[in-house]
mmCIF file of C-alpha atoms and ligand atoms in Angstrom:
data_model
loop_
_atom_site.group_PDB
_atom_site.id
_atom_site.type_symbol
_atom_site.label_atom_id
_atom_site.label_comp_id
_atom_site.label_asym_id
_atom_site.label_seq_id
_atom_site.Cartn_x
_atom_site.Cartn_y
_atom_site.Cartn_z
ATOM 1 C CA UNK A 1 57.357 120.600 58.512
ATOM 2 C CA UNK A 2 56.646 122.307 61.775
ATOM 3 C CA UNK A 3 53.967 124.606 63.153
ATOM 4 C CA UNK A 4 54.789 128.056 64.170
ATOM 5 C CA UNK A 5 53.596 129.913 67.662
ATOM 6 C CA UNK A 6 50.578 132.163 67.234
ATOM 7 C CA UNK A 7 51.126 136.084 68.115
ATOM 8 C CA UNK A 8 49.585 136.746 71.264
ATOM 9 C CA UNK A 9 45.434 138.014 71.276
ATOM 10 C CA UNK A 10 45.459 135.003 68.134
ATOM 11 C CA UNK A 11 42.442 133.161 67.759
ATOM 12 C CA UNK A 12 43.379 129.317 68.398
ATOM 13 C CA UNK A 13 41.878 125.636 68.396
ATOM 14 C CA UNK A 14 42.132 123.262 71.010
ATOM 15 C CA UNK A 15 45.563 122.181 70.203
ATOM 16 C CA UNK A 16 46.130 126.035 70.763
ATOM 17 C CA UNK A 17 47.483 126.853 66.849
ATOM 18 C CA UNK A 18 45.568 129.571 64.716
ATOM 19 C CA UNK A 19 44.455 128.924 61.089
ATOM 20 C CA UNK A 20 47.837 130.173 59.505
ATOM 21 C CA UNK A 21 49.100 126.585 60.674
ATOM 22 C CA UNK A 22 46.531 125.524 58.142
ATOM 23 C CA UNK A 23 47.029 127.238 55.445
ATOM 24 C CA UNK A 24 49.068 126.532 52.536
ATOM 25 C CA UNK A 25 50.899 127.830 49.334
ATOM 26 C CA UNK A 26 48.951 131.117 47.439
ATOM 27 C CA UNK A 27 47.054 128.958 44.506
ATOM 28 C CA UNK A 28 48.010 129.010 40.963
ATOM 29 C CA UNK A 29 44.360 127.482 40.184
ATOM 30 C CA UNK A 30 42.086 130.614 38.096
ATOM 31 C CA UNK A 31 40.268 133.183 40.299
ATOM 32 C CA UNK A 32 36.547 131.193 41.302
ATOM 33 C CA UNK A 33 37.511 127.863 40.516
ATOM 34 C CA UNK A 34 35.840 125.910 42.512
ATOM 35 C CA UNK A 35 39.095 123.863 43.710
ATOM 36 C CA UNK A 36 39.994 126.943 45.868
ATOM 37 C CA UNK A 37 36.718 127.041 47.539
ATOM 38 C CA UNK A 38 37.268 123.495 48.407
ATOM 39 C CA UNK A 39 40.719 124.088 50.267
ATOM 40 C CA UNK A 40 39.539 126.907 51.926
ATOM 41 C CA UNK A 41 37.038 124.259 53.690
ATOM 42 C CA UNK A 42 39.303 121.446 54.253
ATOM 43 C CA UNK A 43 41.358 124.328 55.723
ATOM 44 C CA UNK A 44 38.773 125.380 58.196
ATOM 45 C CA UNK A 45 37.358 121.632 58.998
ATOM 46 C CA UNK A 46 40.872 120.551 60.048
ATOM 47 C CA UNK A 47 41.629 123.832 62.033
ATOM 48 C CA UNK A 48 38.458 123.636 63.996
ATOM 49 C CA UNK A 49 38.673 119.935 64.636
ATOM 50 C CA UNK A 50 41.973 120.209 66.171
ATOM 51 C CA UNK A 51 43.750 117.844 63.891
ATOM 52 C CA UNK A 52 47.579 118.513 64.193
ATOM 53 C CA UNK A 53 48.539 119.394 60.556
ATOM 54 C CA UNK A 54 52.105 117.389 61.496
ATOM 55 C CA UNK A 55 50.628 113.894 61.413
ATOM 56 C CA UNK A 56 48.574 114.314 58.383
ATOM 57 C CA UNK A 57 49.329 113.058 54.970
ATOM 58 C CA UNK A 58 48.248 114.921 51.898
ATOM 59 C CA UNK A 59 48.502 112.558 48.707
ATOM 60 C CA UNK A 60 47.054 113.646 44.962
ATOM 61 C CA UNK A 61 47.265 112.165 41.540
ATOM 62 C CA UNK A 62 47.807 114.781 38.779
ATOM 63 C CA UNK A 63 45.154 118.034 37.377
ATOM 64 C CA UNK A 64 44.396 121.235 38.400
ATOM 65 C CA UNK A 65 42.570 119.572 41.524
ATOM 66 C CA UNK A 66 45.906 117.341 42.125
ATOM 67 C CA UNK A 67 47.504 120.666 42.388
ATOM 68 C CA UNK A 68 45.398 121.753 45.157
ATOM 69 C CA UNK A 69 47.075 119.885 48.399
ATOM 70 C CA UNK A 70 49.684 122.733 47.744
ATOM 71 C CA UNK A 71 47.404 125.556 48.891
ATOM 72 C CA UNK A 72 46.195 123.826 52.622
ATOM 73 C CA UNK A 73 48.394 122.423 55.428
ATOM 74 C CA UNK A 74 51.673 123.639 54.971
ATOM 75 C CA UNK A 75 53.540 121.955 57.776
ATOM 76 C CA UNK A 76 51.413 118.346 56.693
ATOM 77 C CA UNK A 77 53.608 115.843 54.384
ATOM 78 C CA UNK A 78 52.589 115.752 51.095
ATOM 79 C CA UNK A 79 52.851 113.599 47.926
ATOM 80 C CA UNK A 80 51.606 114.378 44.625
ATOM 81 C CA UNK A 81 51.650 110.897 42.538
ATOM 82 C CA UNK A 82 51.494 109.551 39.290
ATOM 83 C CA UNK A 83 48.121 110.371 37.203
ATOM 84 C CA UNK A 84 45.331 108.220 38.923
ATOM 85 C CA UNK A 85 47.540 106.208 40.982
ATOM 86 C CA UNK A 86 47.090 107.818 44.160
ATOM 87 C CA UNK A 87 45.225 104.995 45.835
ATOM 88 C CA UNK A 88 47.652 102.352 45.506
ATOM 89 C CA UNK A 89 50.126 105.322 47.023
ATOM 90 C CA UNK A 90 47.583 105.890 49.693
ATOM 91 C CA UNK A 91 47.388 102.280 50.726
ATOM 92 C CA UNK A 92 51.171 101.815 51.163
ATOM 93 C CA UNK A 93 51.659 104.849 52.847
ATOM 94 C CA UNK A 94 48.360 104.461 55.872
ATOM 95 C CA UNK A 95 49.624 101.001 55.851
ATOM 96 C CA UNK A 96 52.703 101.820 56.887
ATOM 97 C CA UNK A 97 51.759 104.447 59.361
ATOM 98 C CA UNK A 98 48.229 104.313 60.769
ATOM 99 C CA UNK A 99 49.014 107.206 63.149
ATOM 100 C CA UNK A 100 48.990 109.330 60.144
ATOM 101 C CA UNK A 101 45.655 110.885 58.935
ATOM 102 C CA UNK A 102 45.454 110.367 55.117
ATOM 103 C CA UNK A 103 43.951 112.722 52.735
ATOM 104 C CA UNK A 104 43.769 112.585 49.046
ATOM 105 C CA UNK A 105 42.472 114.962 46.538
ATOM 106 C CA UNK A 106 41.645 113.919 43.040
ATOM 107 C CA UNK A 107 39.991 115.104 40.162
ATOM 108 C CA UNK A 108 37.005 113.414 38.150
ATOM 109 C CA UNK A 109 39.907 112.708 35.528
ATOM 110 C CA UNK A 110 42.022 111.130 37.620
ATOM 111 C CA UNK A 111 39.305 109.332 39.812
ATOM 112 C CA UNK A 112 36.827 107.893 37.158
ATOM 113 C CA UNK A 113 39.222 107.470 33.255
ATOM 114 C CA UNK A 114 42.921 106.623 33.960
ATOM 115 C CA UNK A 115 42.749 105.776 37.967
ATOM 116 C CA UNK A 116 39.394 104.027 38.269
ATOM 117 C CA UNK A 117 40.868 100.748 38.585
ATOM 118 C CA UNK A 118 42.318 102.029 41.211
ATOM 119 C CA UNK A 119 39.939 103.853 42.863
ATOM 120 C CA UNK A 120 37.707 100.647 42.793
ATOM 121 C CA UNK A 121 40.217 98.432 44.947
ATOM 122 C CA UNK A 122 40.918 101.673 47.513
ATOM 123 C CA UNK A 123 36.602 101.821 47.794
ATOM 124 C CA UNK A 124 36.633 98.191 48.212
ATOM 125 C CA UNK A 125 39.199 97.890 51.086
ATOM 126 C CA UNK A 126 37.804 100.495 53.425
ATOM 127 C CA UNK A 127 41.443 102.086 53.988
ATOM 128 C CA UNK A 128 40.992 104.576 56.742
ATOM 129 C CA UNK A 129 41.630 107.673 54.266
ATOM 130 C CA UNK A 130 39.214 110.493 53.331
ATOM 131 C CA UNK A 131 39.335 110.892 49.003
ATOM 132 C CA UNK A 132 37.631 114.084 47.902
ATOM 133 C CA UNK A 133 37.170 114.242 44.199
ATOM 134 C CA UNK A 134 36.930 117.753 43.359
ATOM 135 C CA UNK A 135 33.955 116.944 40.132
ATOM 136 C CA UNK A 136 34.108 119.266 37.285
ATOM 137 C CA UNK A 137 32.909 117.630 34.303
ATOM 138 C CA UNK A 138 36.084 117.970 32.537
ATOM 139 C CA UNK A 139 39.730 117.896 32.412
ATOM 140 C CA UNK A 140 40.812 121.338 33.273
ATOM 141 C CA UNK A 141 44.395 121.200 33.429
ATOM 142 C CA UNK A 142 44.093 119.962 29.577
ATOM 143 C CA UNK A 143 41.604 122.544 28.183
ATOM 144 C CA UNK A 144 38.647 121.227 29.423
ATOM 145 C CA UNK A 145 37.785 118.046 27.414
ATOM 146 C CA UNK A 146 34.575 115.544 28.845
ATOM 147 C CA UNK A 147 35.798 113.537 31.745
ATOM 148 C CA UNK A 148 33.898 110.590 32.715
ATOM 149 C CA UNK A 149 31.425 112.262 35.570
ATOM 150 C CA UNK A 150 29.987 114.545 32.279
ATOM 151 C CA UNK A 151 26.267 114.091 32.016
ATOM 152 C CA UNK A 152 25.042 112.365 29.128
ATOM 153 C CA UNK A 153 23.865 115.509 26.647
ATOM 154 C CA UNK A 154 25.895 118.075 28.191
ATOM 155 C CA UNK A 155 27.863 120.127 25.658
ATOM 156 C CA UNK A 156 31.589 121.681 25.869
ATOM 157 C CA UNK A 157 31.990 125.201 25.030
ATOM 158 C CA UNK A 158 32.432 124.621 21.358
ATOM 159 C CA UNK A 159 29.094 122.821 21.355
ATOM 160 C CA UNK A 160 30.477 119.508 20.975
ATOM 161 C CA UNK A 161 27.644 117.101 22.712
ATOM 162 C CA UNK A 162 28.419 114.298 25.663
ATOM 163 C CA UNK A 163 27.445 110.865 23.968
ATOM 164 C CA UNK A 164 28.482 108.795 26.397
ATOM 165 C CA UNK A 165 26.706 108.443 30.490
ATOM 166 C CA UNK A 166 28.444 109.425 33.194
ATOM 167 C CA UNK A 167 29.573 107.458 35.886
ATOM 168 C CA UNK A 168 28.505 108.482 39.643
ATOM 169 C CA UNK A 169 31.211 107.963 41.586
ATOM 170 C CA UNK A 170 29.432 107.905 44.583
ATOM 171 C CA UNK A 171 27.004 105.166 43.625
ATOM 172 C CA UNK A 172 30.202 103.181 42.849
ATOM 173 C CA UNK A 173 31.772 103.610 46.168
ATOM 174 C CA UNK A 174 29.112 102.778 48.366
ATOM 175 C CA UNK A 175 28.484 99.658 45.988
ATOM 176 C CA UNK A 176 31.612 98.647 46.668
ATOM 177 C CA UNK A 177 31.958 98.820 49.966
ATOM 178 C CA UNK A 178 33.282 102.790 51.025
ATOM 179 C CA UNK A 179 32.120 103.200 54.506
ATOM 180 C CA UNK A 180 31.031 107.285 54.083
ATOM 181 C CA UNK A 181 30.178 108.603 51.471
ATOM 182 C CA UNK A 182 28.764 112.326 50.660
ATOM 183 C CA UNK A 183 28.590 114.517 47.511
ATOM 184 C CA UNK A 184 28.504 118.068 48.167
ATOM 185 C CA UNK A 185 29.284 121.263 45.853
ATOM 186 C CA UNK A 186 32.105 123.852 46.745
ATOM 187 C CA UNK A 187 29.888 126.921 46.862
ATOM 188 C CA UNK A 188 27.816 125.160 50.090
ATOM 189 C CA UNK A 189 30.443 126.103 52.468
ATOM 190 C CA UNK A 190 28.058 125.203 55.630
ATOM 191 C CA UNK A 191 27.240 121.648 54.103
ATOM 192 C CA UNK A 192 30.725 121.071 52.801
ATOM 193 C CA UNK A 193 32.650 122.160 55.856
ATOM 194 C CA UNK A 194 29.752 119.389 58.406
ATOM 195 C CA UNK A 195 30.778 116.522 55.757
ATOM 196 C CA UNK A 196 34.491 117.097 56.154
ATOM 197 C CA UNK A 197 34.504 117.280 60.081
ATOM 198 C CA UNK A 198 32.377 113.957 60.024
ATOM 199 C CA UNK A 199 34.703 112.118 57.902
ATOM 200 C CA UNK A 200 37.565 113.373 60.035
ATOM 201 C CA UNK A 201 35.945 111.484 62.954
ATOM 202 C CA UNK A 202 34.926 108.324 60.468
ATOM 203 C CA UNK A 203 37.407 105.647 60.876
ATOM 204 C CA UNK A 204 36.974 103.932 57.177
ATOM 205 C CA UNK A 205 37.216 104.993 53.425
ATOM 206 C CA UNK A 206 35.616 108.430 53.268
ATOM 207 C CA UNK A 207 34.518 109.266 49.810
ATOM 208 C CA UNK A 208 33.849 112.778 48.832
ATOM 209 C CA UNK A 209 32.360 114.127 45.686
ATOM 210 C CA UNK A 210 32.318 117.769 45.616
ATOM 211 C CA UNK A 211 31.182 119.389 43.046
ATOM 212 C CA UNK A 212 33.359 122.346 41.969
ATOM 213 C CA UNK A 213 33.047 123.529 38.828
ATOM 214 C CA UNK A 214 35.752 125.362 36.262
ATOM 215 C CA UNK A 215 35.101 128.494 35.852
ATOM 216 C CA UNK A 216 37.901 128.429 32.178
ATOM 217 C CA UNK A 217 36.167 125.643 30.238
ATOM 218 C CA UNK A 218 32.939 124.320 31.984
ATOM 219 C CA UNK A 219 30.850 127.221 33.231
ATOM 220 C CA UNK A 220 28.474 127.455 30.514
ATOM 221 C CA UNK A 221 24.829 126.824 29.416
ATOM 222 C CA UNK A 222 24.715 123.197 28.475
ATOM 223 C CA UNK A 223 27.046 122.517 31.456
ATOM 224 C CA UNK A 224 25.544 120.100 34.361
ATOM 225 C CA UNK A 225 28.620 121.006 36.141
ATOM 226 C CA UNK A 226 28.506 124.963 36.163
ATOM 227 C CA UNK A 227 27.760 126.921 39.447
ATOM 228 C CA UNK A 228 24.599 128.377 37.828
ATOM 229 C CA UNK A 229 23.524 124.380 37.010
ATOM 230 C CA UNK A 230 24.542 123.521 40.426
ATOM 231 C CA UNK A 231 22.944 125.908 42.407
ATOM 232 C CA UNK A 232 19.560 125.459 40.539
ATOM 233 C CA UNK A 233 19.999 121.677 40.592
ATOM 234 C CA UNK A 234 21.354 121.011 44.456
ATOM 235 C CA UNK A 235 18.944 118.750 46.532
ATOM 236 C CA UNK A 236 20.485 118.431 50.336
ATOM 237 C CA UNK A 237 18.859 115.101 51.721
ATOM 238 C CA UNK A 238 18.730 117.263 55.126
ATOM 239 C CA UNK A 239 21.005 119.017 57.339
ATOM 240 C CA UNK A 240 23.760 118.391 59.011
ATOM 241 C CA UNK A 241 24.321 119.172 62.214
ATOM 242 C CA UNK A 242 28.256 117.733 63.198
ATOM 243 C CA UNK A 243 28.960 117.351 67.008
ATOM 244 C CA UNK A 244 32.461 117.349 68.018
ATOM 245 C CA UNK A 245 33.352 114.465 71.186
ATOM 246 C CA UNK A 246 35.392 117.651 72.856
ATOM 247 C CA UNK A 247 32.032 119.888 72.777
ATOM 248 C CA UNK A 248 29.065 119.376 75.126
ATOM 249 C CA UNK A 249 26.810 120.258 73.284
ATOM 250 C CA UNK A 250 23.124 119.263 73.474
ATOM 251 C CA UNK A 251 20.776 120.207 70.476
ATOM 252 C CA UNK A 252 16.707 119.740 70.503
ATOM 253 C CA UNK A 253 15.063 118.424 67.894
ATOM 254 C CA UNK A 254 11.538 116.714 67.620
ATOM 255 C CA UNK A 255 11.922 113.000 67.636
ATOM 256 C CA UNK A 256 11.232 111.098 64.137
ATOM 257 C CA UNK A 257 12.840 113.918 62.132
ATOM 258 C CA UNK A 258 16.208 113.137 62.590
ATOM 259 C CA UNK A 259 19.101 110.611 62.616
ATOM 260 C CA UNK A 260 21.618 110.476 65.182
ATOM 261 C CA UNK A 261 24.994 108.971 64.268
ATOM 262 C CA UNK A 262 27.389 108.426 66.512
ATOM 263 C CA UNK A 263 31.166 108.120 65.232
ATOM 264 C CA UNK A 264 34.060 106.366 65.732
ATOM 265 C CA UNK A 265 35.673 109.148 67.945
ATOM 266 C CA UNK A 266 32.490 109.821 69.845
ATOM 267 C CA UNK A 267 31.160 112.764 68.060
ATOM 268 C CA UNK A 268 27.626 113.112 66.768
ATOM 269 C CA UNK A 269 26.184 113.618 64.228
ATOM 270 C CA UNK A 270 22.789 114.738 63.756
ATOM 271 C CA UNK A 271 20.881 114.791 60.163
ATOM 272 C CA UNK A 272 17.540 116.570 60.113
ATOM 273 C CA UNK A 273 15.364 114.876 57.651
ATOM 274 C CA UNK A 274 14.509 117.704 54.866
ATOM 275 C CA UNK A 275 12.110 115.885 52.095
ATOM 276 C CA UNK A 276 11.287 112.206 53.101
ATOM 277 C CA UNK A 277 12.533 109.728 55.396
ATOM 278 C CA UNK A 278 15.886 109.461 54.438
ATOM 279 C CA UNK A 279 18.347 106.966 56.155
ATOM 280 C CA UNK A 280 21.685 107.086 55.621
ATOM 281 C CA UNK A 281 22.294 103.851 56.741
ATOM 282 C CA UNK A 282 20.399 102.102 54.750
ATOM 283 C CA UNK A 283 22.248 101.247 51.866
ATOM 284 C CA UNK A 284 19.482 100.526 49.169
ATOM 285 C CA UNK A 285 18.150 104.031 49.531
ATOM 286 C CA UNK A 286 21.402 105.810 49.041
ATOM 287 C CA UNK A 287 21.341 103.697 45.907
ATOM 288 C CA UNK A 288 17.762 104.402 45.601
ATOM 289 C CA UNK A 289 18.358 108.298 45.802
ATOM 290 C CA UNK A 290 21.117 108.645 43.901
ATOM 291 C CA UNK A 291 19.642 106.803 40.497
ATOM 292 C CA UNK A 292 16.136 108.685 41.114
ATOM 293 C CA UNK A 293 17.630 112.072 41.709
ATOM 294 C CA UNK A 294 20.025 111.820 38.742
ATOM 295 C CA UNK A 295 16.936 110.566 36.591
ATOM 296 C CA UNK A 296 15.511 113.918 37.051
ATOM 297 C CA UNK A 297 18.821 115.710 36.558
ATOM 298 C CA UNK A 298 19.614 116.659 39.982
ATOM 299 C CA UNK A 299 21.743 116.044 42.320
ATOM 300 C CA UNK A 300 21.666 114.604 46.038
ATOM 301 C CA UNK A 301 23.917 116.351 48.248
ATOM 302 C CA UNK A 302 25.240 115.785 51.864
ATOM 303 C CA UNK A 303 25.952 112.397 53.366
ATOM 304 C CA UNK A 304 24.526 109.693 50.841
ATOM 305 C CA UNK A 305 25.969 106.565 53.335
ATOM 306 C CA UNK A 306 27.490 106.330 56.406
ATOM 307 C CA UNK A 307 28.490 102.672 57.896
ATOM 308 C CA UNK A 308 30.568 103.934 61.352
ATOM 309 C CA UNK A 309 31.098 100.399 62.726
ATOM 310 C CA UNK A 310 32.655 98.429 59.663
ATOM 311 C CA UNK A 311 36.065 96.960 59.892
ATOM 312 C CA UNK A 312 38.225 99.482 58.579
ATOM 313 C CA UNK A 313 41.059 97.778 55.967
ATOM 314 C CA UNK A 314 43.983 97.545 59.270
ATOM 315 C CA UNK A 315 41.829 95.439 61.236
ATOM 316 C CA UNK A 316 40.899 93.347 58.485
ATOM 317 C CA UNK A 317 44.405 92.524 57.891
ATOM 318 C CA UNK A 318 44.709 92.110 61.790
ATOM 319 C CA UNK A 319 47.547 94.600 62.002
ATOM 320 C CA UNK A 320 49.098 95.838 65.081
ATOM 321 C CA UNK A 321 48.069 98.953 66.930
ATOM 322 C CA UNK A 322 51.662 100.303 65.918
ATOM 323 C CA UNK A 323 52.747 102.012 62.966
ATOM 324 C CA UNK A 324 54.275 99.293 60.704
ATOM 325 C CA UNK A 325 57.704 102.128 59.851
ATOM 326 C CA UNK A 326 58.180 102.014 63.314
ATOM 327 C CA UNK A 327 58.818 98.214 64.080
ATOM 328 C CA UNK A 328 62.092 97.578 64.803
ATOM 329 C CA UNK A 329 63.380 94.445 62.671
ATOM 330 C CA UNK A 330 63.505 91.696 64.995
ATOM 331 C CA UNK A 331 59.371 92.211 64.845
ATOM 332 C CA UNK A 332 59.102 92.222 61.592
ATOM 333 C CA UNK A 333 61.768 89.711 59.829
ATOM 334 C CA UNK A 334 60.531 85.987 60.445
ATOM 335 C CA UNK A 335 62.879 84.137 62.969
ATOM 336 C CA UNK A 336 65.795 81.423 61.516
ATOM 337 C CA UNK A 337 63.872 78.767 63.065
ATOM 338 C CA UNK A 338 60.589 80.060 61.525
ATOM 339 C CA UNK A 339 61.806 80.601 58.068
ATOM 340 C CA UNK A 340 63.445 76.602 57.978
ATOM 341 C CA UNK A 341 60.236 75.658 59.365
ATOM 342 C CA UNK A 342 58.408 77.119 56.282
ATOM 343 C CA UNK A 343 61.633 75.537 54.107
ATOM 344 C CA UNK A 344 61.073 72.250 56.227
ATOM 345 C CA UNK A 345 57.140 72.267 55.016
ATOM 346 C CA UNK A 346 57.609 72.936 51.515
ATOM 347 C CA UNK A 347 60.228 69.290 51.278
HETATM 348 C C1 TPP B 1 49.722 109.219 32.207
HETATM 349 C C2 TPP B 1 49.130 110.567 31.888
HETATM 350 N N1 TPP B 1 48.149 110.639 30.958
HETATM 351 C C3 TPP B 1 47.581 111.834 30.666
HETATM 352 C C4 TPP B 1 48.023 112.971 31.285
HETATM 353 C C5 TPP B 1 47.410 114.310 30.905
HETATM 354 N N2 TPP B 1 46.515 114.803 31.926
HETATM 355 C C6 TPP B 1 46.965 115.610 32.910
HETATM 356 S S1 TPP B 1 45.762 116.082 33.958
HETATM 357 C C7 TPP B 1 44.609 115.205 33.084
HETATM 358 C C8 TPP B 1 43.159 115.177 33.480
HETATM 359 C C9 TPP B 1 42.827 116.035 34.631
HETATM 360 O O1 TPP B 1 41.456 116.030 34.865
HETATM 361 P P1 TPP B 1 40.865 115.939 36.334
HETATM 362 O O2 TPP B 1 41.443 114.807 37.065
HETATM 363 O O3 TPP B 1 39.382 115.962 36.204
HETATM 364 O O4 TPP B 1 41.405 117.261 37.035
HETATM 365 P P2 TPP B 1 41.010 118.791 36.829
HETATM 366 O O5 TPP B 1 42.154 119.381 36.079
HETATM 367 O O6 TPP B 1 39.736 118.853 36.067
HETATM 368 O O7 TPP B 1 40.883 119.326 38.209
HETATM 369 C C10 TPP B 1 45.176 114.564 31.995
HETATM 370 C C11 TPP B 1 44.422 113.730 31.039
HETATM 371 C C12 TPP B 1 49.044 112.838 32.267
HETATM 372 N N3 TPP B 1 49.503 113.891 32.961
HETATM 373 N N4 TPP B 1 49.566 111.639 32.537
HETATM 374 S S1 SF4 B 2 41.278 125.367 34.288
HETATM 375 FE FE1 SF4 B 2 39.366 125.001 35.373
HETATM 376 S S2 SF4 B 2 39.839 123.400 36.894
HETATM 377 FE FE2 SF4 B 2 41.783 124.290 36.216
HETATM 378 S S3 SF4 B 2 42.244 125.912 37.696
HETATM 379 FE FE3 SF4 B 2 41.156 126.855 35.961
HETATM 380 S S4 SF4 B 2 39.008 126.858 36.585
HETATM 381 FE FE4 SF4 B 2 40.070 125.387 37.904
HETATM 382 MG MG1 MG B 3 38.114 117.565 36.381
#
């Protein structure tokens, strides 16, 4: 788990590494899934934010989209869990070393049918982690059966019809209490690649549903999750404009048609209203947008809610600035005189 030097004449970031320090393993996923496009931008967000791939933490749950933590960051640690458990992994391991950047990837199998109990207590904590759930309608890595994100009418390949209604994901998270949360779709690499930088900066739960669809079982007509639907069907709330805090950057724009956010590291960002007024801090118009857009079978992409100053999950539990794995034990095992205190209380 190390970075190596760059040849000389390299392009490099401010931490002086080229991309090759953020790449990872060829993929094993089919040519064009979407998946691929995805790690190609988490890839390029983390090399051009600087983020030293050492210190990050790459956990999944199990699919073709668990899978994909293999193909970006190399040198970061990585665990691939149990199928939908990932959260509870997540919690124990940014609990027990906040200097770590967490990232998780999951699939819309393992987010919203076995795991979703689980991914409702990680939404509701606020765990500083960013969870992308790469959204495909399906379960590719079993041969492409309805997952729960499948619209309601939507048909498999064989023609088999969705009964049941889908579940949005993101309306979920931001009703429970995720501090950022943005849908996007894998073929937007400009969009996609602004949302991850921003959530790299957000210090909270960073929810992330991509949609990326499978090109081997869910790329059909009838399909709300195919590129063709997706492209047709897209509707950006505005654009994002993402200003790191190590570039000076000043940009003009006329006042009352954008929002300025400013994150938890000091970088900006900027979202130029498209249609209406939308304000993603206002968290009954997220709500608002989502239902409405899905009513008329689209979708609303780029960042849906964004809450920078809420208590992330390690303040609420008033821990110390230090990573917990690196307390030595006399700070972390109750004294003898405090443990027969406790023993004297409970006579
Ligand atoms: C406990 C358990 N139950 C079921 C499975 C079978 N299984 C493997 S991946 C998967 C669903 C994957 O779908 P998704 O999370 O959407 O990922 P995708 O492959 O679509 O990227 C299922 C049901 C399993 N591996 N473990
Ligand atoms: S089966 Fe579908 S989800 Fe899995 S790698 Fe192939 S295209 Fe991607
Ligand atoms: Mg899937």
């Amino acid at each position: 788990m190390s970075t190596t030097a760059p040849p000389p004449g390299a392009k490099t970031n401010r931490l002086g590494l080229d991309v090759k320090s953020y790449r990872g393993s060829k993929t094993t996923l089919c040519a064009g899934c979407g998946h691929n496009a995805i790690s190609e931008r988490i890839i390029d967000a983390f090399y051009e934010m600087g983020i030293d791939p050492v210190r990050v933490m790459k956990l999944s749950g199990i699919g073709c989209s668990s899978k994909s933590p293999a193909y970006f960051l190399s040198p970061a640690h990585g665990f691939n869990s149990v199928h939908g458990r990932m959260p509870s992994v997540a919690t124990g391991a940014v609990l027990a070393n906040s200097s770590m950047l967490g990232i998780g990837v999951s699939g819309d199998g393992d987010t919203g049918a076995i795991g979703i109990g689980q991914f409702v207590h990680l939404m509701r904590r606020n765990l500083p982690f960013i969870y992308i759930v790469e959204d495909n309608g399906c379960y590719g890595l079993t041969k492409g059966q309805f997952s729960p994100t499948a619209d309601l009418g939507s048909t498999l390949k064989t023609g088999v019809v969705n009964d049941l209604p889908a579940i949005d994901l993101c309306q979920l998270a931001i009703q429970l209490g995720a501090s950022f949360v943005a849908r996007s779709f894998s073929g937007d690499k400009r969009q996609l690649t602004a949302v991850l930088k921003a959530a790299l900066s957000h210090r909270g739960t960073c929810m992330i549903d991509v949609i990326s669809p499978c090109v081997t079982f869910n790329d059909h007509q009838g399909s709300t999750k195919s590129y063709a639907y997706a492209k047709e069907h897209d509707e950006p709330l505005g654009e994002i404009s993402f200003i790191p805090f190590f570039e000076d950057i000043a940009i003009d724009y006329e006042p009352g048609t954008s929002t300025e956010v400013t994150m938890h590291d000091g970088s900006r960002l900027v979202l130029k209203k498209l249609a209406d007024d939308y304000d993603p801090t206002d968290r009954t118009q997220a709500m608002q947008t989502l239902h409405e857009t899905a009513r008329r079978g689209e979708f609303a992409t780029g960042i849906l809610y964004i809450e920078p100053d809420k208590d992330d999950f390690l303040a609420t539990l008033n821990l110390v600035d230090e990573p917990l794995a690196a307390l030595p034990l006399e700070r972390v095992r109750p004294s003898r005189a405090a443990l027969d205190e406790v023993m004297e209380s409970l006579r």
